[in-house]
Amino acid sequence: MSAPTEATNTAARARAGWRTTLHEVIFEADTPAGKAFDVLLILSILISVVAVMLDSVGALRMAHGRLFGGIEWCFTLLFTVEYLLRLTCVERPLKYAVSFYGVVDLLAIVPTYLSLVLPGSHYLLVIRILRILRIFRILKLVPYLGEARLLMRALKASSRKIAVFLTTVLTLVVIFGSLMYVIEGEANGFTSIPRSIYWAIVTLTTVGYGDIAPRTGLGQALSSIVMILGYGIIAVPTGIVTVEMAHTFNPRVSTQACPVCSAEGHDADARHCKFCGAAL
């Protein structure tokens, strides 16, 4: 009994060691192998995105369409293998799969397979550019990781205030759009309340496309009020987020990724994952 048990334990340790090594190469940037892997991955992402963009140019697609198609499928197969390896080397694959990077990694390969039934959908592969966000970890730009976490905490903390602000803005554009529909009418281009609300949104945000414009004196006076109000409204969300950022702090973070849940952004002196408690 002891010999099979010892053999089983040896095999289990070998599998664990293999997964640990694979995890360090794929998820970490502290080793030469891990950094080389990530640099090659980013170069591959950039090349694949450029190929998709060039394929959208009609003249280039006519001349080199098969070449671009081959490049696209090669990188898709490469990223598919990489995605499966990422799921293999973490102890909780589902947790990684539903994380931000896990979803981005999946979306980076789905459009190519989807193009087999929906022609043209492969152009959605430009979402691969989101994977470039890993460059902050690869180049050890940990202060930028901390700043990103600071911004996310500030946005989350101010989400209720921003929701109230957006509700107020939506209420205003409905009121101003309805008023402008009554004042100007269909003869001046305001053919419906939804179209008038569109004008109010464009005017309040100070974009001003000019495709619809009031012609009566009263309508122009209302437009002036909306435009001036727009300048005042622009500053509100900025102030909300700025206040929340002042209430947060920016701790030092490391480039370590949890081997269990693959979470990143741990403190520099952390020994365990703050999300699942696993040893780092």
mmCIF file of C-alpha atoms in Angstrom:
data_model
loop_
_atom_site.group_PDB
_atom_site.id
_atom_site.type_symbol
_atom_site.label_atom_id
_atom_site.label_comp_id
_atom_site.label_asym_id
_atom_site.label_seq_id
_atom_site.Cartn_x
_atom_site.Cartn_y
_atom_site.Cartn_z
ATOM 1 C CA MET A 1 0.000 0.000 0.000
ATOM 2 C CA SER A 2 2.851 2.354 0.810
ATOM 3 C CA ALA A 3 4.479 2.150 -2.630
ATOM 4 C CA PRO A 4 1.334 3.148 -4.600
ATOM 5 C CA THR A 5 0.595 5.873 -2.064
ATOM 6 C CA GLU A 6 4.096 7.280 -2.343
ATOM 7 C CA ALA A 7 3.908 7.143 -6.120
ATOM 8 C CA THR A 8 0.557 8.935 -6.043
ATOM 9 C CA ASN A 9 1.941 11.661 -3.774
ATOM 10 C CA THR A 10 4.959 12.054 -6.031
ATOM 11 C CA ALA A 11 2.717 12.435 -9.089
ATOM 12 C CA ALA A 12 0.535 14.951 -7.255
ATOM 13 C CA ARG A 13 3.572 16.998 -6.256
ATOM 14 C CA ALA A 14 4.823 16.887 -9.832
ATOM 15 C CA ARG A 15 1.484 18.170 -11.130
ATOM 16 C CA ALA A 16 1.425 20.893 -8.479
ATOM 17 C CA GLY A 17 4.977 21.902 -9.364
ATOM 18 C CA TRP A 18 4.119 21.999 -13.060
ATOM 19 C CA ARG A 19 1.093 24.188 -12.432
ATOM 20 C CA THR A 20 3.107 26.475 -10.148
ATOM 21 C CA THR A 21 5.814 26.901 -12.763
ATOM 22 C CA LEU A 22 3.233 27.544 -15.481
ATOM 23 C CA HIS A 23 1.471 30.069 -13.243
ATOM 24 C CA GLU A 24 4.727 31.946 -12.627
ATOM 25 C CA VAL A 25 5.451 32.136 -16.332
ATOM 26 C CA ILE A 26 1.941 33.171 -17.428
ATOM 27 C CA PHE A 27 0.734 35.338 -14.558
ATOM 28 C CA GLU A 28 3.882 36.701 -12.936
ATOM 29 C CA ALA A 29 6.359 39.275 -14.237
ATOM 30 C CA ASP A 30 9.039 38.793 -11.579
ATOM 31 C CA THR A 31 11.015 36.138 -13.475
ATOM 32 C CA PRO A 32 12.839 36.436 -16.819
ATOM 33 C CA ALA A 33 10.626 33.722 -18.299
ATOM 34 C CA GLY A 34 7.463 35.419 -17.103
ATOM 35 C CA LYS A 35 8.506 38.808 -18.411
ATOM 36 C CA ALA A 36 9.592 37.347 -21.763
ATOM 37 C CA PHE A 37 6.249 35.559 -22.079
ATOM 38 C CA ASP A 38 4.285 38.718 -21.388
ATOM 39 C CA VAL A 39 6.382 40.844 -23.751
ATOM 40 C CA LEU A 40 5.889 38.311 -26.551
ATOM 41 C CA LEU A 41 2.181 38.190 -25.740
ATOM 42 C CA ILE A 42 1.833 41.957 -26.020
ATOM 43 C CA LEU A 43 3.737 42.017 -29.314
ATOM 44 C CA SER A 44 1.406 39.309 -30.623
ATOM 45 C CA ILE A 45 -1.634 41.305 -29.513
ATOM 46 C CA LEU A 46 -0.376 44.443 -31.251
ATOM 47 C CA ILE A 47 0.384 42.586 -34.476
ATOM 48 C CA SER A 48 -3.026 40.876 -34.485
ATOM 49 C CA VAL A 49 -4.872 44.165 -33.867
ATOM 50 C CA VAL A 50 -2.924 45.905 -36.643
ATOM 51 C CA ALA A 51 -3.752 43.028 -38.998
ATOM 52 C CA VAL A 52 -7.474 43.358 -38.220
ATOM 53 C CA MET A 53 -7.343 47.119 -38.785
ATOM 54 C CA LEU A 54 -5.532 46.734 -42.114
ATOM 55 C CA ASP A 55 -8.026 44.078 -43.175
ATOM 56 C CA SER A 56 -10.794 46.667 -42.846
ATOM 57 C CA VAL A 57 -9.193 48.754 -45.630
ATOM 58 C CA GLY A 58 -10.898 47.721 -48.851
ATOM 59 C CA ALA A 59 -7.869 47.943 -51.153
ATOM 60 C CA LEU A 60 -5.632 46.008 -48.760
ATOM 61 C CA ARG A 61 -8.320 43.401 -48.173
ATOM 62 C CA MET A 62 -8.647 42.808 -51.925
ATOM 63 C CA ALA A 63 -4.884 42.423 -52.325
ATOM 64 C CA HIS A 64 -3.947 40.576 -49.123
ATOM 65 C CA GLY A 65 -7.217 39.233 -47.753
ATOM 66 C CA ARG A 66 -6.005 35.633 -47.468
ATOM 67 C CA LEU A 67 -2.822 36.742 -45.701
ATOM 68 C CA PHE A 68 -4.771 38.762 -43.140
ATOM 69 C CA GLY A 69 -7.170 35.857 -42.647
ATOM 70 C CA GLY A 70 -4.293 33.466 -42.020
ATOM 71 C CA ILE A 71 -2.669 35.832 -39.539
ATOM 72 C CA GLU A 72 -5.962 36.249 -37.729
ATOM 73 C CA TRP A 73 -6.533 32.518 -37.359
ATOM 74 C CA CYS A 74 -2.937 31.865 -36.279
ATOM 75 C CA PHE A 75 -3.148 34.396 -33.486
ATOM 76 C CA THR A 76 -6.627 33.232 -32.504
ATOM 77 C CA LEU A 77 -5.420 29.646 -32.114
ATOM 78 C CA LEU A 78 -2.391 30.897 -30.186
ATOM 79 C CA PHE A 79 -4.545 32.956 -27.822
ATOM 80 C CA THR A 80 -6.968 30.055 -27.429
ATOM 81 C CA VAL A 81 -4.155 27.790 -26.213
ATOM 82 C CA GLU A 82 -2.929 30.566 -23.917
ATOM 83 C CA TYR A 83 -6.424 31.054 -22.472
ATOM 84 C CA LEU A 84 -6.770 27.333 -21.770
ATOM 85 C CA LEU A 85 -3.343 27.296 -20.084
ATOM 86 C CA ARG A 86 -4.410 30.207 -17.881
ATOM 87 C CA LEU A 87 -7.467 28.255 -16.782
ATOM 88 C CA THR A 88 -5.334 25.189 -16.178
ATOM 89 C CA CYS A 89 -2.728 26.751 -13.888
ATOM 90 C CA VAL A 90 -5.154 28.458 -11.458
ATOM 91 C CA GLU A 91 -6.918 26.513 -8.735
ATOM 92 C CA ARG A 92 -10.220 28.268 -9.366
ATOM 93 C CA PRO A 93 -10.633 28.506 -13.148
ATOM 94 C CA LEU A 94 -14.199 29.780 -12.982
ATOM 95 C CA LYS A 95 -13.191 32.682 -10.761
ATOM 96 C CA TYR A 96 -10.557 33.723 -13.257
ATOM 97 C CA ALA A 97 -12.923 33.193 -16.192
ATOM 98 C CA VAL A 98 -15.438 35.713 -14.794
ATOM 99 C CA SER A 99 -12.772 38.250 -13.767
ATOM 100 C CA PHE A 100 -12.038 41.330 -15.875
ATOM 101 C CA TYR A 101 -8.967 39.902 -17.569
ATOM 102 C CA GLY A 102 -10.621 36.495 -17.921
ATOM 103 C CA VAL A 103 -13.575 37.989 -19.791
ATOM 104 C CA VAL A 104 -11.255 40.096 -21.960
ATOM 105 C CA ASP A 105 -9.135 37.041 -22.771
ATOM 106 C CA LEU A 106 -12.260 35.150 -23.831
ATOM 107 C CA LEU A 107 -13.629 38.020 -25.906
ATOM 108 C CA ALA A 108 -10.245 38.238 -27.637
ATOM 109 C CA ILE A 109 -10.804 34.865 -29.317
ATOM 110 C CA VAL A 110 -14.588 34.534 -29.657
ATOM 111 C CA PRO A 111 -15.096 36.912 -32.645
ATOM 112 C CA THR A 112 -12.959 34.786 -34.969
ATOM 113 C CA TYR A 113 -14.995 31.670 -34.262
ATOM 114 C CA LEU A 114 -18.172 33.741 -34.420
ATOM 115 C CA SER A 115 -17.207 34.969 -37.889
ATOM 116 C CA LEU A 116 -17.804 31.439 -39.183
ATOM 117 C CA VAL A 117 -21.548 32.044 -38.764
ATOM 118 C CA LEU A 118 -21.679 35.859 -38.681
ATOM 119 C CA PRO A 119 -19.444 37.322 -41.424
ATOM 120 C CA GLY A 120 -17.732 40.549 -40.430
ATOM 121 C CA SER A 121 -17.834 39.905 -36.683
ATOM 122 C CA HIS A 122 -14.084 39.233 -36.659
ATOM 123 C CA TYR A 123 -13.500 42.987 -36.717
ATOM 124 C CA LEU A 124 -14.556 42.940 -33.058
ATOM 125 C CA LEU A 125 -11.131 41.422 -32.391
ATOM 126 C CA VAL A 126 -9.834 44.940 -31.789
ATOM 127 C CA ILE A 127 -11.027 44.348 -28.213
ATOM 128 C CA ARG A 128 -7.725 42.499 -27.852
ATOM 129 C CA ILE A 129 -6.136 45.880 -27.314
ATOM 130 C CA LEU A 130 -7.564 45.789 -23.775
ATOM 131 C CA ARG A 131 -5.092 43.034 -22.998
ATOM 132 C CA ILE A 132 -2.341 45.640 -23.341
ATOM 133 C CA LEU A 133 -3.350 46.794 -19.849
ATOM 134 C CA ARG A 134 -1.065 44.039 -18.590
ATOM 135 C CA ILE A 135 1.881 46.186 -19.656
ATOM 136 C CA PHE A 136 1.634 48.060 -16.345
ATOM 137 C CA ARG A 137 2.439 44.846 -14.495
ATOM 138 C CA ILE A 138 5.001 43.622 -16.990
ATOM 139 C CA LEU A 139 7.082 46.802 -16.899
ATOM 140 C CA LYS A 140 6.726 46.947 -13.101
ATOM 141 C CA LEU A 141 4.876 50.256 -13.299
ATOM 142 C CA VAL A 142 3.270 49.446 -9.958
ATOM 143 C CA PRO A 143 2.540 53.100 -9.120
ATOM 144 C CA TYR A 144 0.210 53.115 -12.121
ATOM 145 C CA LEU A 145 -1.544 50.029 -10.783
ATOM 146 C CA GLY A 146 -2.037 51.859 -7.524
ATOM 147 C CA GLU A 147 -3.399 54.907 -9.335
ATOM 148 C CA ALA A 148 -5.804 52.719 -11.277
ATOM 149 C CA ARG A 149 -7.084 51.138 -8.069
ATOM 150 C CA LEU A 150 -7.407 54.597 -6.519
ATOM 151 C CA LEU A 151 -9.506 55.794 -9.442
ATOM 152 C CA MET A 152 -11.707 52.681 -9.339
ATOM 153 C CA ARG A 153 -12.341 53.117 -5.611
ATOM 154 C CA ALA A 154 -13.214 56.781 -6.145
ATOM 155 C CA LEU A 155 -15.643 55.954 -8.969
ATOM 156 C CA LYS A 156 -17.263 53.221 -6.908
ATOM 157 C CA ALA A 157 -17.603 55.464 -3.867
ATOM 158 C CA SER A 158 -19.162 58.261 -5.948
ATOM 159 C CA SER A 159 -21.462 55.988 -7.984
ATOM 160 C CA ARG A 160 -24.609 57.037 -6.070
ATOM 161 C CA LYS A 161 -23.853 60.735 -6.466
ATOM 162 C CA ILE A 162 -23.151 60.268 -10.164
ATOM 163 C CA ALA A 163 -26.411 58.312 -10.550
ATOM 164 C CA VAL A 164 -28.349 61.190 -8.951
ATOM 165 C CA PHE A 165 -26.519 63.660 -11.191
ATOM 166 C CA LEU A 166 -27.323 61.686 -14.359
ATOM 167 C CA THR A 167 -30.961 61.364 -13.316
ATOM 168 C CA THR A 168 -31.116 65.142 -12.911
ATOM 169 C CA VAL A 169 -29.534 65.657 -16.327
ATOM 170 C CA LEU A 170 -31.984 63.237 -17.972
ATOM 171 C CA THR A 171 -34.876 65.073 -16.341
ATOM 172 C CA LEU A 172 -33.579 68.416 -17.629
ATOM 173 C CA VAL A 173 -33.127 67.225 -21.218
ATOM 174 C CA VAL A 174 -36.653 65.807 -21.264
ATOM 175 C CA ILE A 175 -38.054 69.126 -20.022
ATOM 176 C CA PHE A 176 -35.964 71.286 -22.370
ATOM 177 C CA GLY A 177 -36.642 68.971 -25.313
ATOM 178 C CA SER A 178 -40.375 69.089 -24.722
ATOM 179 C CA LEU A 179 -40.328 72.884 -24.397
ATOM 180 C CA MET A 180 -38.361 73.246 -27.611
ATOM 181 C CA TYR A 181 -40.803 70.956 -29.434
ATOM 182 C CA VAL A 182 -43.665 73.195 -28.343
ATOM 183 C CA ILE A 183 -41.804 76.409 -29.177
ATOM 184 C CA GLU A 184 -40.277 75.499 -32.533
ATOM 185 C CA GLY A 185 -42.536 72.750 -33.842
ATOM 186 C CA GLU A 186 -42.122 70.481 -36.823
ATOM 187 C CA ALA A 187 -41.705 73.368 -39.255
ATOM 188 C CA ASN A 188 -38.292 74.192 -37.791
ATOM 189 C CA GLY A 189 -36.951 70.639 -37.673
ATOM 190 C CA PHE A 190 -38.171 69.581 -34.216
ATOM 191 C CA THR A 191 -40.403 66.877 -35.641
ATOM 192 C CA SER A 192 -40.975 64.973 -32.382
ATOM 193 C CA ILE A 193 -40.234 65.114 -28.676
ATOM 194 C CA PRO A 194 -37.529 62.367 -28.904
ATOM 195 C CA ARG A 195 -35.783 64.349 -31.647
ATOM 196 C CA SER A 196 -36.077 67.481 -29.538
ATOM 197 C CA ILE A 197 -34.599 65.599 -26.570
ATOM 198 C CA TYR A 198 -31.693 64.611 -28.825
ATOM 199 C CA TRP A 199 -31.158 68.318 -29.544
ATOM 200 C CA ALA A 200 -31.282 69.083 -25.817
ATOM 201 C CA ILE A 201 -28.628 66.410 -25.070
ATOM 202 C CA VAL A 202 -26.332 67.679 -27.813
ATOM 203 C CA THR A 203 -26.758 71.281 -26.656
ATOM 204 C CA LEU A 204 -26.463 70.610 -22.916
ATOM 205 C CA THR A 205 -23.248 68.655 -23.426
ATOM 206 C CA THR A 206 -21.868 71.604 -25.486
ATOM 207 C CA VAL A 207 -21.261 69.328 -28.495
ATOM 208 C CA GLY A 208 -23.463 71.308 -30.872
ATOM 209 C CA TYR A 209 -23.668 69.322 -34.109
ATOM 210 C CA GLY A 210 -25.763 72.034 -35.747
ATOM 211 C CA ASP A 211 -28.032 69.581 -37.554
ATOM 212 C CA ILE A 212 -31.016 70.999 -35.639
ATOM 213 C CA ALA A 213 -31.164 74.640 -34.574
ATOM 214 C CA PRO A 214 -33.960 76.874 -33.266
ATOM 215 C CA ARG A 215 -35.093 79.700 -35.505
ATOM 216 C CA THR A 216 -37.506 81.650 -33.337
ATOM 217 C CA GLY A 217 -36.361 84.234 -30.800
ATOM 218 C CA LEU A 218 -37.873 82.319 -27.881
ATOM 219 C CA GLY A 219 -36.254 79.097 -29.027
ATOM 220 C CA GLN A 220 -32.857 80.757 -29.312
ATOM 221 C CA ALA A 221 -33.257 82.242 -25.833
ATOM 222 C CA LEU A 222 -33.996 78.792 -24.447
ATOM 223 C CA SER A 223 -30.960 77.452 -26.311
ATOM 224 C CA SER A 224 -28.766 80.069 -24.660
ATOM 225 C CA ILE A 225 -29.991 78.979 -21.226
ATOM 226 C CA VAL A 226 -29.342 75.321 -22.023
ATOM 227 C CA MET A 227 -25.811 76.013 -23.305
ATOM 228 C CA ILE A 228 -24.848 78.133 -20.299
ATOM 229 C CA LEU A 229 -26.328 75.495 -17.989
ATOM 230 C CA GLY A 230 -24.252 72.879 -19.820
ATOM 231 C CA TYR A 231 -20.988 74.582 -18.890
ATOM 232 C CA GLY A 232 -22.012 74.549 -15.241
ATOM 233 C CA ILE A 233 -23.094 70.921 -15.330
ATOM 234 C CA ILE A 234 -19.806 69.695 -16.837
ATOM 235 C CA ALA A 235 -17.936 70.546 -13.633
ATOM 236 C CA VAL A 236 -20.237 68.553 -11.348
ATOM 237 C CA PRO A 237 -19.057 64.943 -11.975
ATOM 238 C CA THR A 238 -15.430 66.089 -11.954
ATOM 239 C CA GLY A 239 -15.890 67.593 -8.506
ATOM 240 C CA ILE A 240 -17.673 64.503 -7.218
ATOM 241 C CA VAL A 241 -14.891 62.134 -8.260
ATOM 242 C CA THR A 242 -12.160 64.525 -7.098
ATOM 243 C CA VAL A 243 -13.620 64.697 -3.590
ATOM 244 C CA GLU A 244 -13.830 60.911 -3.372
ATOM 245 C CA MET A 245 -10.238 60.584 -4.597
ATOM 246 C CA ALA A 246 -9.131 62.910 -1.821
ATOM 247 C CA HIS A 247 -10.748 60.564 0.707
ATOM 248 C CA THR A 248 -8.909 57.495 -0.537
ATOM 249 C CA PHE A 249 -5.293 56.474 -0.249
ATOM 250 C CA ASN A 250 -2.778 54.967 -2.603
ATOM 251 C CA PRO A 251 -0.965 51.986 -1.044
ATOM 252 C CA ARG A 252 2.104 50.403 -2.601
ATOM 253 C CA VAL A 253 1.189 47.343 -4.633
ATOM 254 C CA SER A 254 3.248 44.477 -6.019
ATOM 255 C CA THR A 255 3.187 42.580 -9.289
ATOM 256 C CA GLN A 256 2.165 39.332 -7.579
ATOM 257 C CA ALA A 257 -0.896 37.496 -8.876
ATOM 258 C CA CYS A 258 -2.717 35.051 -6.611
ATOM 259 C CA PRO A 259 -2.110 31.444 -7.722
ATOM 260 C CA VAL A 260 -5.650 30.499 -6.638
ATOM 261 C CA CYS A 261 -7.965 33.290 -7.801
ATOM 262 C CA SER A 262 -5.434 35.160 -10.030
ATOM 263 C CA ALA A 263 -6.325 38.487 -8.379
ATOM 264 C CA GLU A 264 -3.746 41.269 -8.682
ATOM 265 C CA GLY A 265 -3.039 44.534 -6.892
ATOM 266 C CA HIS A 266 -1.783 43.163 -3.572
ATOM 267 C CA ASP A 267 0.178 45.288 -1.140
ATOM 268 C CA ALA A 268 3.951 45.104 -1.499
ATOM 269 C CA ASP A 269 4.360 43.371 1.881
ATOM 270 C CA ALA A 270 1.378 41.016 1.493
ATOM 271 C CA ARG A 271 1.971 37.326 2.169
ATOM 272 C CA HIS A 272 -1.604 36.178 1.490
ATOM 273 C CA CYS A 273 -4.227 37.130 -1.062
ATOM 274 C CA LYS A 274 -6.609 39.741 0.285
ATOM 275 C CA PHE A 275 -9.462 38.224 -1.744
ATOM 276 C CA CYS A 276 -9.245 34.494 -1.060
ATOM 277 C CA GLY A 277 -6.554 34.159 1.617
ATOM 278 C CA ALA A 278 -4.221 31.929 -0.400
ATOM 279 C CA ALA A 279 -0.472 32.190 0.131
ATOM 280 C CA LEU A 280 1.366 34.389 -2.382
#
